[in-house]
mmCIF file of N, CA and C in Angstrom:
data_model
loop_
_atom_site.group_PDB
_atom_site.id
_atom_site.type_symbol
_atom_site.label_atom_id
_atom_site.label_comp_id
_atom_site.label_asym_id
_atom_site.label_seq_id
_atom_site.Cartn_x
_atom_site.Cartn_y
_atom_site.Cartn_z
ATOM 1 N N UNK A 1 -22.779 -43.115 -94.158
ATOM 2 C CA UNK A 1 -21.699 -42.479 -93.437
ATOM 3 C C UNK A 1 -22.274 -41.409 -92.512
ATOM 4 N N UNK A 2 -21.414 -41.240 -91.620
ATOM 5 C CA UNK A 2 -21.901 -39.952 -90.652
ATOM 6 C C UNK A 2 -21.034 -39.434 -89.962
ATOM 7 N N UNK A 3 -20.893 -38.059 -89.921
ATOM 8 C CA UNK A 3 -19.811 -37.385 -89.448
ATOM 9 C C UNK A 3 -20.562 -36.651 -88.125
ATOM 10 N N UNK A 4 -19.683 -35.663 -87.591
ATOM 11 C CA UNK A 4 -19.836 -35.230 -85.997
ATOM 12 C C UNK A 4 -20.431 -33.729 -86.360
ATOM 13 N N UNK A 5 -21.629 -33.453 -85.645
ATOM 14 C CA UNK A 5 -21.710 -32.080 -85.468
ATOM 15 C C UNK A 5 -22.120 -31.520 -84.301
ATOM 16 N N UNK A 6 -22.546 -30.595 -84.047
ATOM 17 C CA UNK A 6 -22.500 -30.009 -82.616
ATOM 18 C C UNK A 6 -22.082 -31.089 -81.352
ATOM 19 N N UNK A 7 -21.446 -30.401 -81.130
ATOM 20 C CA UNK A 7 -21.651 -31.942 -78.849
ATOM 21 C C UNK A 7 -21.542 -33.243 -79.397
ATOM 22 N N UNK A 8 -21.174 -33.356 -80.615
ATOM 23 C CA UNK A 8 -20.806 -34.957 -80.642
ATOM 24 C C UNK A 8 -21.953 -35.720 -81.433
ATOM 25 N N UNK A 9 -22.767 -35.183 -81.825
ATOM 26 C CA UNK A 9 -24.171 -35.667 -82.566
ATOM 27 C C UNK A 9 -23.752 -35.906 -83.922
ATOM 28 N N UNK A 10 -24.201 -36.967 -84.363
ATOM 29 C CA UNK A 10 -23.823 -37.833 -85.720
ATOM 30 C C UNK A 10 -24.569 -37.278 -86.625
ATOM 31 N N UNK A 11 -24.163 -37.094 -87.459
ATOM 32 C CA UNK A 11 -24.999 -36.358 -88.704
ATOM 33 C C UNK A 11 -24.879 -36.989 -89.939
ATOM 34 N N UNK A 12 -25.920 -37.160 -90.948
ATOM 35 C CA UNK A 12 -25.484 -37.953 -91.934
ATOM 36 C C UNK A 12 -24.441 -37.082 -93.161
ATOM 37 N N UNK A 13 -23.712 -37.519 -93.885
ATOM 38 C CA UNK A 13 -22.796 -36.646 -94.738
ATOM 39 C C UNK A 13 -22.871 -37.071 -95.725
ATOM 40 N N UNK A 14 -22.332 -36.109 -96.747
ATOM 41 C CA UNK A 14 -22.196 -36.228 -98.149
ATOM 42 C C UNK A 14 -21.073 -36.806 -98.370
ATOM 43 N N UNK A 15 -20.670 -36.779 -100.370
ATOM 44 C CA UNK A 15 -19.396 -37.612 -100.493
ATOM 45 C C UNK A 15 -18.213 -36.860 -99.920
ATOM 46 N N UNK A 16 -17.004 -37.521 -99.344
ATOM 47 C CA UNK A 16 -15.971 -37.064 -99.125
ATOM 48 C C UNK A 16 -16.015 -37.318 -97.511
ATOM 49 N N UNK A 17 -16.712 -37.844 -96.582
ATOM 50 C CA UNK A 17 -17.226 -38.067 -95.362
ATOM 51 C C UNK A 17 -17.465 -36.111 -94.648
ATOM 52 N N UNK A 18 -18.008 -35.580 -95.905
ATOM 53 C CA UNK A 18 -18.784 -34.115 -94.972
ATOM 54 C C UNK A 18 -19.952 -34.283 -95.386
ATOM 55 N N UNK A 19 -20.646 -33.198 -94.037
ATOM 56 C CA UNK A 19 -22.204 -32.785 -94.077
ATOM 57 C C UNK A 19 -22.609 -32.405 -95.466
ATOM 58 N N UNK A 20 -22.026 -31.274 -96.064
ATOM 59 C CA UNK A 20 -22.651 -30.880 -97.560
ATOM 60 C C UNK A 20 -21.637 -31.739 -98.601
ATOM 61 N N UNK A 21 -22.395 -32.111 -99.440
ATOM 62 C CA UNK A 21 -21.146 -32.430 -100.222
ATOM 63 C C UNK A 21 -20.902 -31.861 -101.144
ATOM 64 N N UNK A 22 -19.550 -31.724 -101.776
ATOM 65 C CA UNK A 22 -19.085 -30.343 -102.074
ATOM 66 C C UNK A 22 -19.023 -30.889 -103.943
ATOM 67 N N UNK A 23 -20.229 -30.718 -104.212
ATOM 68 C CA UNK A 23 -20.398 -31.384 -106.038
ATOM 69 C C UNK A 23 -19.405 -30.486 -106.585
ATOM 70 N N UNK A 24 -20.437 -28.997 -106.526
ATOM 71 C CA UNK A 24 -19.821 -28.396 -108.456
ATOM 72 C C UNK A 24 -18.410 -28.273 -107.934
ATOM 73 N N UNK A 25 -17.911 -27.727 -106.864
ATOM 74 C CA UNK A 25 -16.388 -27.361 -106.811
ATOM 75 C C UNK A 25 -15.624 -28.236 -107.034
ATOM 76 N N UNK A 26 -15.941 -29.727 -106.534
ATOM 77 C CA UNK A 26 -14.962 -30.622 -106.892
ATOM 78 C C UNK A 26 -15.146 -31.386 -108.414
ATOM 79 N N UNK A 27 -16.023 -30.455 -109.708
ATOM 80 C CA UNK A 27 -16.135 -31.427 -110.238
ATOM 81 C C UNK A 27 -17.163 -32.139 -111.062
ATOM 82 N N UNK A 28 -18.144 -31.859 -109.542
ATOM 83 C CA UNK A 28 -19.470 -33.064 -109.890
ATOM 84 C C UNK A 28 -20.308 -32.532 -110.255
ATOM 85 N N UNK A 29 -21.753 -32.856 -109.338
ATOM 86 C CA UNK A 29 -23.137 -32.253 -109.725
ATOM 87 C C UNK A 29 -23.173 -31.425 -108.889
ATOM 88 N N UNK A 30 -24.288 -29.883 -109.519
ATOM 89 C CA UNK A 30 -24.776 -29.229 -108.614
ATOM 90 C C UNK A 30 -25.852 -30.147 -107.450
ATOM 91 N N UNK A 31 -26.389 -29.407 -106.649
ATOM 92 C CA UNK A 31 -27.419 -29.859 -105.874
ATOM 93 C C UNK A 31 -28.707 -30.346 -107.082
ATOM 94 N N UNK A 32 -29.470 -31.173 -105.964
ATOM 95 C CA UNK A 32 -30.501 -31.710 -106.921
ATOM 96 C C UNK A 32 -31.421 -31.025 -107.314
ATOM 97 N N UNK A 33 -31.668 -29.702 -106.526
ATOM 98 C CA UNK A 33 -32.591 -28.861 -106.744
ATOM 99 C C UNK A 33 -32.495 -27.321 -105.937
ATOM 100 N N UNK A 34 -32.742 -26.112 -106.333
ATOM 101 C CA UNK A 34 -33.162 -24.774 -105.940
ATOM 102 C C UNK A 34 -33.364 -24.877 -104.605
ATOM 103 N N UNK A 35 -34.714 -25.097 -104.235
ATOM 104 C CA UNK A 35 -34.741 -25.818 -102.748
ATOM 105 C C UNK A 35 -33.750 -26.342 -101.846
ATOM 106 N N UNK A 36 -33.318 -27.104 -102.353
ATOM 107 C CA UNK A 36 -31.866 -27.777 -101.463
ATOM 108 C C UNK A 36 -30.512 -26.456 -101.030
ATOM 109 N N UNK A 37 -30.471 -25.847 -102.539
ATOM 110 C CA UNK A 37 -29.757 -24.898 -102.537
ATOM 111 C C UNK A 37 -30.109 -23.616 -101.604
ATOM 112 N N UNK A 38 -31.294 -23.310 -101.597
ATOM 113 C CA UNK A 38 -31.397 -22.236 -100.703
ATOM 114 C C UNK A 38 -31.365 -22.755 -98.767
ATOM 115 N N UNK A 39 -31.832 -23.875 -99.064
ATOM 116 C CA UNK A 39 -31.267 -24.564 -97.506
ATOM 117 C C UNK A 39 -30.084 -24.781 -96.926
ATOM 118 N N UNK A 40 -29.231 -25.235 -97.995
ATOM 119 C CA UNK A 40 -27.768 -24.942 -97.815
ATOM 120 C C UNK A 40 -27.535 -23.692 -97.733
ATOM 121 N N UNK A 41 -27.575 -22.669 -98.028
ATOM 122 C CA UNK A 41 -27.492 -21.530 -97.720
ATOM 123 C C UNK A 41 -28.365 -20.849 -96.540
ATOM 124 N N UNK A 42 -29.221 -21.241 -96.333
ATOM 125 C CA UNK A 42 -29.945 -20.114 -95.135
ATOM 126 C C UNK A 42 -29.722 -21.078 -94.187
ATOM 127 N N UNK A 43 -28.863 -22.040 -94.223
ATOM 128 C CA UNK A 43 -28.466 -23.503 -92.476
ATOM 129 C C UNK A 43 -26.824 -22.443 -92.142
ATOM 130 N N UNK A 44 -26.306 -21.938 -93.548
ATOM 131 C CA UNK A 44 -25.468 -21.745 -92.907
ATOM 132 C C UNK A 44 -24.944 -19.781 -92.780
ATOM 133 N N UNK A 45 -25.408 -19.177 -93.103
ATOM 134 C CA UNK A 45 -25.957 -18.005 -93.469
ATOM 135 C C UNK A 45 -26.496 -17.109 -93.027
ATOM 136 N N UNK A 46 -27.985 -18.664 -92.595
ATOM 137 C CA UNK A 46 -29.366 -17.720 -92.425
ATOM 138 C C UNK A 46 -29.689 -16.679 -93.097
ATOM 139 N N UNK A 47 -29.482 -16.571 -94.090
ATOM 140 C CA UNK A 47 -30.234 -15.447 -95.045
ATOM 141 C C UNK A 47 -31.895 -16.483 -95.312
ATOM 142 N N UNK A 48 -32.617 -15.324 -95.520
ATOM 143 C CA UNK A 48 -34.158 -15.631 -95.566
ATOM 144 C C UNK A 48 -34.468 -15.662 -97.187
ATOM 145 N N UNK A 49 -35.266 -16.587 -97.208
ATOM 146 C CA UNK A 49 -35.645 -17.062 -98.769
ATOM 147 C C UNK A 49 -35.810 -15.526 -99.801
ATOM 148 N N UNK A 50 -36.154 -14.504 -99.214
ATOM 149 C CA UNK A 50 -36.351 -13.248 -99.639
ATOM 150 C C UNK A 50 -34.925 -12.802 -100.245
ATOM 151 N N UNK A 51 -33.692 -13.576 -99.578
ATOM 152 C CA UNK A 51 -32.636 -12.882 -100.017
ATOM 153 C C UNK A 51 -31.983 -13.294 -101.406
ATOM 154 N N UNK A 52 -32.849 -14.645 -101.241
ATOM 155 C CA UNK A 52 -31.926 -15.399 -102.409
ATOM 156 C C UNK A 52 -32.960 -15.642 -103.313
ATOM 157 N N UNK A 53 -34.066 -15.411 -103.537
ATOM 158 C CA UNK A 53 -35.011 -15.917 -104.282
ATOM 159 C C UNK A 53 -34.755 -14.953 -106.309
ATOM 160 N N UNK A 54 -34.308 -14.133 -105.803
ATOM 161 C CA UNK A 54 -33.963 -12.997 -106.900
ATOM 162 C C UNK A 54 -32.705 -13.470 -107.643
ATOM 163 N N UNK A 55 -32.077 -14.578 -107.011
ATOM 164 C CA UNK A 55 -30.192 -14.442 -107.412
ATOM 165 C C UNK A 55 -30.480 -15.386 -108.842
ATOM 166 N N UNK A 56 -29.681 -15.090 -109.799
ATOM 167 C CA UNK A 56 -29.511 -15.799 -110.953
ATOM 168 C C UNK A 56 -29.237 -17.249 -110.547
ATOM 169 N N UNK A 57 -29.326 -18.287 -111.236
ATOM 170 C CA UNK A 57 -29.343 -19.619 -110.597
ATOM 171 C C UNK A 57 -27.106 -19.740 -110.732
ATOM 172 N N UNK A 58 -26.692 -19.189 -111.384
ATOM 173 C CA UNK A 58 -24.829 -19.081 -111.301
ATOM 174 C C UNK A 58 -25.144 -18.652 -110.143
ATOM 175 N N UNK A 59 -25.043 -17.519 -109.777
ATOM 176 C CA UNK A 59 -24.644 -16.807 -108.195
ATOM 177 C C UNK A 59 -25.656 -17.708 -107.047
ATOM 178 N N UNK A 60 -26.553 -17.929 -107.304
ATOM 179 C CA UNK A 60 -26.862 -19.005 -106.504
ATOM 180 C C UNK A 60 -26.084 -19.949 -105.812
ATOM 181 N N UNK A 61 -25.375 -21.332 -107.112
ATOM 182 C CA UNK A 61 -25.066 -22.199 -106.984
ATOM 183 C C UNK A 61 -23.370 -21.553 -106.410
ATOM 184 N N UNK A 62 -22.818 -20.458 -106.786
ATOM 185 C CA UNK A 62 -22.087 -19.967 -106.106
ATOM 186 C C UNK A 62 -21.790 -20.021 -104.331
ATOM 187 N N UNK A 63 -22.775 -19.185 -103.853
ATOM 188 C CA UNK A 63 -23.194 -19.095 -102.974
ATOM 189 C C UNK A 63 -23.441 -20.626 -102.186
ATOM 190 N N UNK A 64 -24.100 -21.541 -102.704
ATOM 191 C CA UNK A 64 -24.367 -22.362 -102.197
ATOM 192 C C UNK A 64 -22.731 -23.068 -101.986
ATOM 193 N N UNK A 65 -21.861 -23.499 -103.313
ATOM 194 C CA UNK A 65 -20.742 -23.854 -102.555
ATOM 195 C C UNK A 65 -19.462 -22.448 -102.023
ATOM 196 N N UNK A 66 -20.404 -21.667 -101.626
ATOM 197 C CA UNK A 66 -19.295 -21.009 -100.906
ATOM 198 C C UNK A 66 -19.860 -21.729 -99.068
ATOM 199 N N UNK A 67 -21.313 -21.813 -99.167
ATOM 200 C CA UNK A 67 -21.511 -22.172 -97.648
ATOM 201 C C UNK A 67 -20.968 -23.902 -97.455
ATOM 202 N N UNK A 68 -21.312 -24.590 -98.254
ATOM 203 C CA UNK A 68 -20.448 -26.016 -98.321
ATOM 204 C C UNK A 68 -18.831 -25.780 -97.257
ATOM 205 N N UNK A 69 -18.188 -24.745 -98.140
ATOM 206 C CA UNK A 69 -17.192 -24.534 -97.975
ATOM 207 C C UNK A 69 -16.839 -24.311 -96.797
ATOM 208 N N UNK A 70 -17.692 -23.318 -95.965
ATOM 209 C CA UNK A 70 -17.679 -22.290 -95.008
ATOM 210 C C UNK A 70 -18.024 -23.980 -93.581
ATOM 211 N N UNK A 71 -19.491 -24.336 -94.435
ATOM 212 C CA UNK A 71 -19.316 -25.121 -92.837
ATOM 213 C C UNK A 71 -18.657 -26.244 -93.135
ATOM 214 N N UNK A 72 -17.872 -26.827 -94.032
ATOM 215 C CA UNK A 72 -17.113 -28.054 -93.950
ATOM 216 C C UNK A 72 -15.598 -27.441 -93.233
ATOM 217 N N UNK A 73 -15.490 -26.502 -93.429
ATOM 218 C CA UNK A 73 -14.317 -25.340 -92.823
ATOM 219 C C UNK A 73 -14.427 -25.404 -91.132
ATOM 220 N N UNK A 74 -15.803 -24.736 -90.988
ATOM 221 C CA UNK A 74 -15.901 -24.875 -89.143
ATOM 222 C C UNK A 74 -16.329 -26.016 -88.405
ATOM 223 N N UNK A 75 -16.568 -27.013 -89.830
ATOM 224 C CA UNK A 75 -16.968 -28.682 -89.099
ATOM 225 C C UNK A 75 -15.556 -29.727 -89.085
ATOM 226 N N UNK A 76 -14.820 -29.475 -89.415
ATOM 227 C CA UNK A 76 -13.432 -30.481 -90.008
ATOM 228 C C UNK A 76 -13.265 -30.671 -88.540
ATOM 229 N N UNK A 77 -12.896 -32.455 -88.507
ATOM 230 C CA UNK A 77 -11.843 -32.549 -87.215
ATOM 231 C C UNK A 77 -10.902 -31.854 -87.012
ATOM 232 N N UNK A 78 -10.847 -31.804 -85.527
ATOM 233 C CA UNK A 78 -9.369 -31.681 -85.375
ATOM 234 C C UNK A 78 -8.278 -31.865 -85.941
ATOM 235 N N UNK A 79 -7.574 -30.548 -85.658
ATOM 236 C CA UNK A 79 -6.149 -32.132 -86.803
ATOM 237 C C UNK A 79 -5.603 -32.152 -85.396
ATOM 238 N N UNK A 80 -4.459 -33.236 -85.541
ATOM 239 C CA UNK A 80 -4.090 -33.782 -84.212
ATOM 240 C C UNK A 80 -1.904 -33.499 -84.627
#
């Protein structure tokens, strides 16, 4: 699957047809790994590995679906 991001550029997406896919909130799995998680967070954030490297792995995975949230929020189609 692939959804739209910047200018029209196809991006591949997670379940639910978005870019991140939104595991623990809906449910599912966290991310597959720490790594992933701090990328999801500093793509949408930009906070620097320095910021998050300290966070308990809860406030982490927090964080991580709060940015899920944030850019599936400023990525959603249009509604019409």
């Amino acid at each position: 699957m692939h959804g739209y991001g910047r200018r029209g550029h196809r991006l591949p997406v997670g379940q639910g047809g978005q870019f991140f896919a939104d595991e623990a909130s809906e449910g599912g799995r966290w991310t597959r790994s720490v790594d992933d998680a701090f990328a999801d967070i500093a793509a949408v954030f930009h906070w620097p590995l320095s910021a998050m490297s300290d966070l308990p792995l809860s406030d982490l995975m927090r964080w991580r679906d709060l940015a899920v949230a944030r850019w599936n929020a400023m990525h959603a189609p249009p509604e019409t």
